Coordinates of C-alpha atoms in Angstrom, one line a residue:
X1 CA 4.4 14.0 -45.6
X2 CA 7.6 12.0 -45.4
X3 CA 9.2 14.9 -43.5
X4 CA 6.9 14.1 -40.6
X5 CA 7.6 10.4 -40.5
X6 CA 10.8 10.4 -38.4
X7 CA 9.2 12.5 -35.7
X8 CA 6.0 10.3 -35.7
X9 CA 8.1 7.2 -35.3
X10 CA 10.4 8.8 -32.7
X11 CA 7.5 9.7 -30.4
X12 CA 5.9 6.3 -30.9
X13 CA 9.1 4.7 -29.7
X14 CA 9.4 7.2 -26.8
X15 CA 5.9 6.2 -25.6
X16 CA 6.9 2.6 -25.4
X17 CA 10.2 3.4 -23.7
X18 CA 8.5 5.5 -21.1
X19 CA 6.2 2.5 -20.2
X20 CA 9.3 0.3 -19.9
X21 CA 11.1 2.8 -17.7
X22 CA 8.1 3.0 -15.5
X23 CA 8.0 -0.7 -15.0
X24 CA 11.7 -0.9 -14.2
X25 CA 11.1 1.9 -11.6
X26 CA 8.3 -0.2 -10.1
X27 CA 10.6 -3.1 -9.7
X28 CA 12.8 -0.9 -7.4
X29 CA 9.7 0.4 -5.7
X30 CA 8.6 -3.2 -5.0
X31 CA 12.0 -3.8 -3.3
X32 CA 11.3 -0.8 -1.1
X33 CA 7.9 -2.1 -0.2
X34 CA 9.4 -5.4 0.8
X35 CA 11.9 -3.8 3.1
X36 CA 9.2 -1.6 4.6
X37 CA 7.0 -4.6 5.3
X38 CA 9.9 -6.3 7.2
X39 CA 10.4 -3.1 9.2
X40 CA 6.7 -2.8 10.0
X41 CA 6.6 -6.4 11.1
X42 CA 9.6 -5.9 13.5
X43 CA 8.0 -2.7 14.9
X44 CA 4.8 -4.6 15.4
X45 CA 6.6 -7.3 17.4
X46 CA 8.5 -4.7 19.4
X47 CA 5.3 -2.9 20.2
X48 CA 3.8 -6.1 21.5
X49 CA 7.0 -6.6 23.6
X50 CA 6.6 -3.1 25.0
X51 CA 3.1 -3.9 26.2
X52 CA 4.3 -7.0 28.0
X53 CA 7.3 -5.2 29.5
X54 CA 5.2 -2.2 30.8
X55 CA 2.5 -4.6 32.1
X56 CA 4.9 -6.9 34.0
X57 CA 8.0 -6.9 36.1
X58 CA 9.7 -10.1 35.0
X59 CA 13.1 -10.4 33.4
X60 CA 11.7 -12.4 30.5
X61 CA 9.8 -9.4 29.3
X62 CA 12.9 -7.2 29.4
X63 CA 14.9 -9.8 27.4
X64 CA 12.1 -10.1 24.8
X65 CA 12.0 -6.3 24.5
X66 CA 15.7 -6.0 23.9
X67 CA 15.7 -8.7 21.2
X68 CA 12.7 -7.1 19.4
X69 CA 14.3 -3.7 19.6
X70 CA 17.5 -4.9 18.0
X71 CA 15.6 -6.6 15.2
X72 CA 13.6 -3.4 14.5
X73 CA 16.7 -1.2 14.6
X74 CA 18.5 -3.4 12.1
X75 CA 15.5 -3.4 9.7
X76 CA 15.1 0.4 10.2
X77 CA 18.7 1.0 9.2
X78 CA 18.2 -1.2 6.1
X79 CA 15.2 0.9 5.0
X80 CA 16.9 4.3 5.6
X81 CA 20.1 3.1 3.7
X82 CA 17.9 1.9 0.8
X83 CA 16.2 5.3 0.6
X84 CA 19.5 7.2 0.7
X85 CA 21.5 5.1 -1.6
X86 CA 19.1 4.3 -4.4
X87 CA 17.0 6.2 -7.0
X88 CA 13.8 5.3 -5.1
X89 CA 12.3 7.8 -5.1
X90 CA 13.6 8.9 -8.5
X91 CA 13.7 12.7 -8.8
X92 CA 12.9 12.3 -12.6
X93 CA 9.5 10.6 -11.8
X94 CA 6.4 12.9 -11.7
X95 CA 5.4 11.4 -8.3
X96 CA 8.8 12.0 -6.8
X97 CA 7.7 14.9 -4.7
X98 CA 5.0 12.9 -2.8
X99 CA 7.5 10.0 -2.3
X100 CA 10.2 12.3 -0.9
X101 CA 7.6 13.9 1.4
X102 CA 6.5 10.4 2.6
X103 CA 10.1 9.3 3.1
X104 CA 10.8 12.4 5.1
X105 CA 7.9 11.8 7.5
X106 CA 9.0 8.2 7.9
X107 CA 12.5 9.1 8.9
X108 CA 11.3 11.8 11.3
X109 CA 8.8 9.4 12.9
X110 CA 11.5 6.8 13.4
X111 CA 13.7 9.4 15.1
X112 CA 10.9 10.3 17.5
X113 CA 10.4 6.6 18.1
X114 CA 14.0 6.3 19.4
X115 CA 13.2 8.8 22.2
X116 CA 10.1 6.7 23.0
X117 CA 12.3 3.6 23.3
X118 CA 14.6 5.3 25.8
X119 CA 11.6 6.2 28.0
X120 CA 10.2 2.7 27.8
X121 CA 13.5 1.2 29.0
X122 CA 13.3 3.2 32.3
X123 CA 9.5 2.8 32.5
X124 CA 9.1 6.6 32.3
X125 CA 6.3 6.7 29.7
X126 CA 2.6 5.7 30.0
X127 CA 1.7 2.6 28.0
X128 CA -0.8 4.5 25.9
X129 CA 1.8 7.1 24.8
X130 CA 4.4 4.4 24.1
X131 CA 1.9 2.5 21.9
X132 CA 1.0 5.7 20.0
X133 CA 4.7 6.3 19.2
X134 CA 4.9 2.9 17.5
X135 CA 1.5 3.4 15.9
X136 CA 2.6 6.7 14.4
X137 CA 5.8 5.3 12.9
X138 CA 3.9 2.4 11.4
X139 CA 1.2 4.7 10.1
X140 CA 3.8 6.8 8.2
X141 CA 5.5 3.6 6.8
X142 CA 2.1 2.4 5.5
X143 CA 1.6 5.9 4.0
X144 CA 4.8 5.5 2.1
X145 CA 3.6 2.1 0.8
X146 CA 0.3 3.8 -0.2
X147 CA 2.2 6.5 -2.1
X148 CA 4.0 3.8 -4.1
X149 CA 0.7 2.0 -4.7
X150 CA -0.9 5.2 -6.0
X151 CA 1.6 5.8 -8.8
X152 CA 1.7 2.9 -11.3
X153 CA 0.3 3.3 -14.8
X154 CA 0.1 -0.5 -15.2
X155 CA -3.3 -1.9 -14.1
X156 CA -2.0 -5.4 -13.3
X157 CA 0.7 -4.1 -11.0
X158 CA -1.6 -1.5 -9.5
X159 CA -4.0 -4.3 -8.6
X160 CA -1.2 -6.3 -7.0
X161 CA 0.0 -3.2 -5.0
X162 CA -3.5 -2.4 -3.7
X163 CA -3.9 -6.1 -2.6
X164 CA -0.6 -6.0 -0.8
X165 CA -1.2 -2.6 0.8
X166 CA -4.7 -3.6 2.0
X167 CA -3.3 -6.8 3.5
X168 CA -0.5 -4.8 5.3
X169 CA -3.2 -2.5 6.7
X170 CA -5.2 -5.5 8.0
X171 CA -2.1 -7.0 9.5
X172 CA -1.2 -3.8 11.3
X173 CA -4.7 -3.7 12.9
X174 CA -4.1 -7.3 13.9
X175 CA -0.9 -6.1 15.6
X176 CA -2.9 -3.4 17.5
X177 CA -5.4 -6.0 18.5
X178 CA -2.6 -8.2 20.0
X179 CA -1.3 -5.2 22.0
X180 CA -4.8 -4.2 23.3
X181 CA -5.6 -7.8 24.2
X182 CA -2.4 -8.1 26.2
X183 CA -3.6 -5.1 28.2
X184 CA -7.0 -6.6 28.7
X185 CA -5.6 -9.9 30.0
X186 CA -2.9 -8.3 32.1
X187 CA -3.4 -8.3 35.9
X188 CA -2.0 -4.8 36.0
X189 CA -4.9 -3.3 33.9
X190 CA -7.6 -1.8 36.1
X191 CA -11.0 -3.4 35.8
X192 CA -12.5 -0.1 34.9
X193 CA -10.5 0.0 31.7
X194 CA -11.8 -3.3 30.4
X195 CA -15.0 -1.9 28.8
X196 CA -13.1 0.8 26.9
X197 CA -10.4 -1.7 25.7
X198 CA -13.0 -4.3 24.7
X199 CA -14.7 -1.6 22.5
X200 CA -11.3 -1.1 20.8
X201 CA -10.9 -4.8 20.2
X202 CA -14.4 -5.0 18.5
X203 CA -13.5 -2.0 16.3
X204 CA -10.1 -3.4 15.3
X205 CA -11.7 -6.7 14.3
X206 CA -14.3 -5.0 12.1
X207 CA -11.7 -2.9 10.4
X208 CA -9.4 -5.9 9.8
X209 CA -12.3 -7.6 8.0
X210 CA -12.8 -4.6 5.8
X211 CA -9.1 -4.5 4.7
X212 CA -8.9 -8.2 4.2
X213 CA -12.1 -8.0 2.1
X214 CA -10.4 -5.4 -0.1
X215 CA -7.3 -7.6 -0.3
X216 CA -9.4 -10.6 -1.5
X217 CA -11.1 -8.4 -4.1
X218 CA -7.8 -7.3 -5.7
X219 CA -5.5 -10.2 -5.0
X220 CA -4.5 -12.8 -7.6
X221 CA -6.3 -16.2 -7.4
X222 CA -3.4 -18.1 -5.8
X223 CA -2.8 -15.7 -2.9
X224 CA -6.5 -15.3 -2.4
X225 CA -6.9 -19.0 -2.1
X226 CA -4.0 -19.3 0.3
X227 CA -5.5 -16.7 2.5
X228 CA -9.0 -18.2 2.5
X229 CA -7.5 -21.6 3.4
X230 CA -5.5 -20.3 6.4
X231 CA -6.8 -22.1 9.4
X232 CA -8.5 -20.1 12.2
X233 CA -7.1 -20.9 15.7
X234 CA -10.2 -21.9 17.7
X235 CA -8.4 -21.0 21.0
X236 CA -7.5 -17.6 19.7
X237 CA -11.1 -17.0 18.7
X238 CA -12.2 -18.1 22.2
X239 CA -9.9 -15.6 23.8
X240 CA -11.2 -13.0 21.4
X241 CA -14.7 -13.5 22.6
X242 CA -13.6 -13.3 26.2
X243 CA -11.9 -10.0 25.4
X244 CA -14.9 -8.6 23.6
X245 CA -17.3 -9.6 26.4
X246 CA -15.3 -7.5 28.9
X247 CA -15.0 -10.4 31.3
X248 CA -12.0 -10.4 33.6
X249 CA -9.6 -13.3 33.6
X250 CA -8.1 -14.7 36.8
X251 CA -5.2 -16.6 35.2
X252 CA -2.1 -14.6 35.7
X253 CA -0.5 -16.1 32.5
X254 CA -3.5 -15.2 30.3
X255 CA -1.7 -12.1 28.9
X256 CA 1.3 -14.2 27.8
X257 CA -1.0 -16.9 26.4
X258 CA -3.0 -14.4 24.4
X259 CA 0.2 -12.8 23.1
X260 CA 1.6 -16.1 21.9
X261 CA -1.6 -17.1 20.1
X262 CA -1.9 -13.6 18.5
X263 CA 1.8 -13.7 17.5
X264 CA 1.3 -17.0 15.8
X265 CA -1.6 -15.6 13.8
X266 CA 0.4 -12.5 12.8
X267 CA 3.5 -14.6 11.8
X268 CA 1.1 -16.6 9.5
X269 CA 0.0 -13.2 8.1
X270 CA 3.7 -12.3 7.6
X271 CA 4.2 -15.4 5.5
X272 CA 1.2 -14.5 3.4
X273 CA 2.5 -10.9 3.1
X274 CA 5.9 -12.3 1.9
X275 CA 4.1 -14.3 -0.7
X276 CA 2.3 -11.2 -1.9
X277 CA 5.5 -9.2 -2.1
X278 CA 7.3 -12.0 -4.0
X279 CA 4.3 -12.2 -6.4
X280 CA 4.6 -8.5 -6.9
X281 CA 8.3 -8.6 -7.8
X282 CA 7.8 -11.6 -10.1
X283 CA 4.9 -9.7 -11.8
X284 CA 7.1 -6.7 -12.3
X285 CA 9.8 -8.8 -13.9
X286 CA 7.2 -10.5 -16.2
X287 CA 5.7 -7.2 -17.2
X288 CA 9.2 -5.8 -17.9
X289 CA 10.0 -8.8 -20.1
X290 CA 6.7 -8.5 -22.0
X291 CA 7.3 -4.7 -22.4
X292 CA 10.9 -5.4 -23.7
X293 CA 9.6 -7.9 -26.3
X294 CA 6.8 -5.4 -27.3
X295 CA 9.5 -2.7 -27.8
X296 CA 11.5 -5.1 -29.9
X297 CA 8.5 -6.0 -32.1
X298 CA 7.6 -2.3 -32.5
X299 CA 11.2 -1.5 -33.4
X300 CA 11.2 -4.2 -36.0
X301 CA 7.9 -2.8 -37.5
X302 CA 9.4 0.6 -37.5
X303 CA 12.6 -0.6 -39.2
X304 CA 10.4 -2.3 -41.9
X305 CA 8.5 0.9 -42.4
X306 CA 11.7 2.9 -42.8
X307 CA 13.2 0.4 -45.3
X308 CA 10.0 0.3 -47.3
X309 CA 10.0 4.1 -47.4
X310 CA 13.5 4.2 -48.7
X311 CA 12.6 1.8 -51.5
X312 CA 9.3 3.4 -52.3
X313 CA 8.4 5.6 -55.3
X314 CA 7.6 9.0 -53.9
X315 CA 5.4 9.9 -56.7
X316 CA 2.4 8.1 -55.3
X317 CA 0.9 9.9 -52.3
X318 CA -1.6 9.2 -49.5
X319 CA -2.9 12.1 -47.5
X320 CA -5.2 12.1 -44.5
X321 CA -7.5 15.0 -43.9
X322 CA -10.9 15.7 -42.5
X323 CA -11.3 12.0 -41.7
X324 CA -10.9 11.0 -45.4
X325 CA -8.2 9.3 -47.3
X326 CA -7.2 10.7 -50.7
X327 CA -4.7 8.8 -52.9
X328 CA -3.4 8.9 -56.4
X329 CA -0.6 10.1 -58.5
X330 CA -0.3 13.6 -57.0
X331 CA 2.6 15.9 -56.7
X332 CA 4.4 16.0 -53.4
X333 CA 6.0 13.5 -51.0
X334 CA 3.4 11.2 -49.4
X335 CA 3.3 7.5 -48.3
X336 CA 2.4 4.5 -50.3
X337 CA -1.0 3.2 -49.3
X338 CA 0.4 0.1 -47.7
X339 CA 3.0 2.1 -45.8
X340 CA 0.4 4.6 -44.6
X341 CA -1.8 1.8 -43.4
X342 CA 1.1 0.2 -41.6
X343 CA 1.9 3.4 -39.8
X344 CA -1.7 4.1 -38.9
X345 CA -2.0 0.5 -37.6
X346 CA 1.0 1.1 -35.3
X347 CA -0.5 4.3 -34.0
X348 CA -3.9 2.7 -33.6
X349 CA -2.6 -0.2 -31.7
X350 CA -0.7 2.0 -29.3
X351 CA -3.7 4.3 -28.7
X352 CA -6.1 1.4 -28.2
X353 CA -3.8 -0.3 -25.7
X354 CA -3.3 2.9 -23.7
X355 CA -7.0 3.5 -23.7
X356 CA -7.7 0.0 -22.4
X357 CA -5.1 0.5 -19.6
X358 CA -6.8 3.8 -18.6
X359 CA -10.2 2.1 -18.4
X360 CA -8.8 -0.6 -16.2
X361 CA -7.0 1.9 -14.0
X362 CA -10.1 4.1 -13.5
X363 CA -11.7 1.6 -11.1
X364 CA -8.4 1.1 -9.2
X365 CA -7.9 4.9 -9.0
X366 CA -11.4 5.2 -7.6
X367 CA -10.6 2.7 -4.8
X368 CA -7.4 4.6 -4.0
X369 CA -9.2 7.9 -4.1
X370 CA -11.8 6.8 -1.6
X371 CA -9.0 5.7 0.8
X372 CA -7.3 9.1 0.4
X373 CA -10.6 10.9 1.0
X374 CA -11.2 8.9 4.2
X375 CA -7.7 9.5 5.4
X376 CA -8.0 13.3 4.8
X377 CA -11.3 13.4 6.7
X378 CA -9.7 11.5 9.6
X379 CA -6.8 14.0 9.7
X380 CA -9.3 16.9 9.7
X381 CA -11.1 15.4 12.7
X382 CA -7.8 14.6 14.5
X383 CA -6.7 18.2 14.1
X384 CA -9.8 20.1 14.9
X385 CA -11.4 17.8 17.5
X386 CA -8.1 16.4 19.1
X387 CA -9.1 12.8 18.4
X388 CA -6.9 9.8 18.0
X389 CA -6.9 8.1 14.6
X390 CA -9.1 5.3 15.9
X391 CA -11.6 7.8 17.4
X392 CA -11.6 9.8 14.2
X393 CA -12.5 6.7 12.2
X394 CA -15.2 5.7 14.7
X395 CA -16.7 9.2 14.3
X396 CA -16.8 8.9 10.5
X397 CA -18.3 5.4 10.8
X398 CA -21.0 6.5 13.2
X399 CA -21.9 9.4 11.0
X400 CA -22.2 7.0 8.0
X401 CA -24.4 4.6 10.0
X402 CA -26.6 7.5 11.2
X403 CA -27.2 8.7 7.7
X404 CA -27.2 5.3 6.0
X405 CA -24.3 6.2 3.7
X406 CA -20.8 5.0 2.9
X407 CA -17.9 6.2 5.0
X408 CA -16.3 7.6 1.8
X409 CA -19.4 9.7 1.1
X410 CA -19.4 11.1 4.6
X411 CA -15.7 11.9 4.3
X412 CA -16.3 13.7 1.0
X413 CA -19.1 15.8 2.4
X414 CA -17.0 16.6 5.5
X415 CA -14.1 17.8 3.4
X416 CA -16.4 19.9 1.2
X417 CA -17.9 21.6 4.2
X418 CA -14.4 22.2 5.6
X419 CA -13.3 23.7 2.3
X420 CA -16.2 26.2 2.3
X421 CA -15.3 27.5 5.8
X422 CA -11.6 27.6 4.8
X423 CA -12.5 29.8 1.8
X424 CA -14.5 32.2 3.9
X425 CA -11.8 32.6 6.6

């Protein structure tokens, strides 16, 4: 049996090393997520400036737009250079294909956005189309973050990534709310559009609450408490109610006022988001340190086993078969009982630890799978019914309410039916 010992120990060490390499890879992924969150924030601010610029004639709006565009372009270049000059995504990782695909969509969407910017500058594009260009770029950036969130095999880091991703989604919806509100309060928006825009505000508020609820479920206690203690601006809430009740506002500065209050709220969210990203990076470093120490301890145990084997009397054998242990002075090369028990203990510890990780990850994977299912159903509705993303989500939500089911259940059923028709075609 001693012939099998080197290979057993080698694969045991390789298992630990793979975990350590995965954690180091996640540290780089966390850096990418941080850069993406900064770019998303700048794009959100630029999108708000676009709304003000296209809804007004003043030079102040033009200056604000140029400043926000420069901020976004600088951050955009930083993300693209990071993708091109680092091993994130790493081609050796099993999830690299999805990450490369997400990165390709991000770069393409940012290229299309540059054309949108040029049309905005000369006021040659409708506001709705301009907003959709920014929404699309941000949507692909969030999809890249989701792809990173969907890959870790470490349950603690997975939970932190889900919390961060959910918060980023909620913050993006808050940015859309800021933009829609600026249109509601603008004197250039026809009164006939107020009811439709008010409905959008109500929907955005509801979806924000859902994403922030997911964030609080998966976040660490400190960041959760910081979020819950964040003060709500009573004046912002008042304007929110005005927007949702479809009332017109006579104050010609109302749009700017709303924009300032909403921006203050989103800037507070960005600080919370930065805290989450720093917590994620620190968590990755801590997990790497713990994994390195575990590797060192395992290596010491393995070295002890090897030394004991070298000094042992090979005449005494221990064999494992059919779930029973047989020992004694038998011919052949086996392991002394204590050595055999030590090796089995190492194998058992590794197996139990990985099983425990898989059990913790199963619940997290379920939450991610529900999100992917809902996204796939939205894309299906967008393609076949020519709906916007918001309208596709509203359709799923209405179907869920009508049937008293969860949105994820409706999405699953919709995809199943679509699959049946696809198979028959």
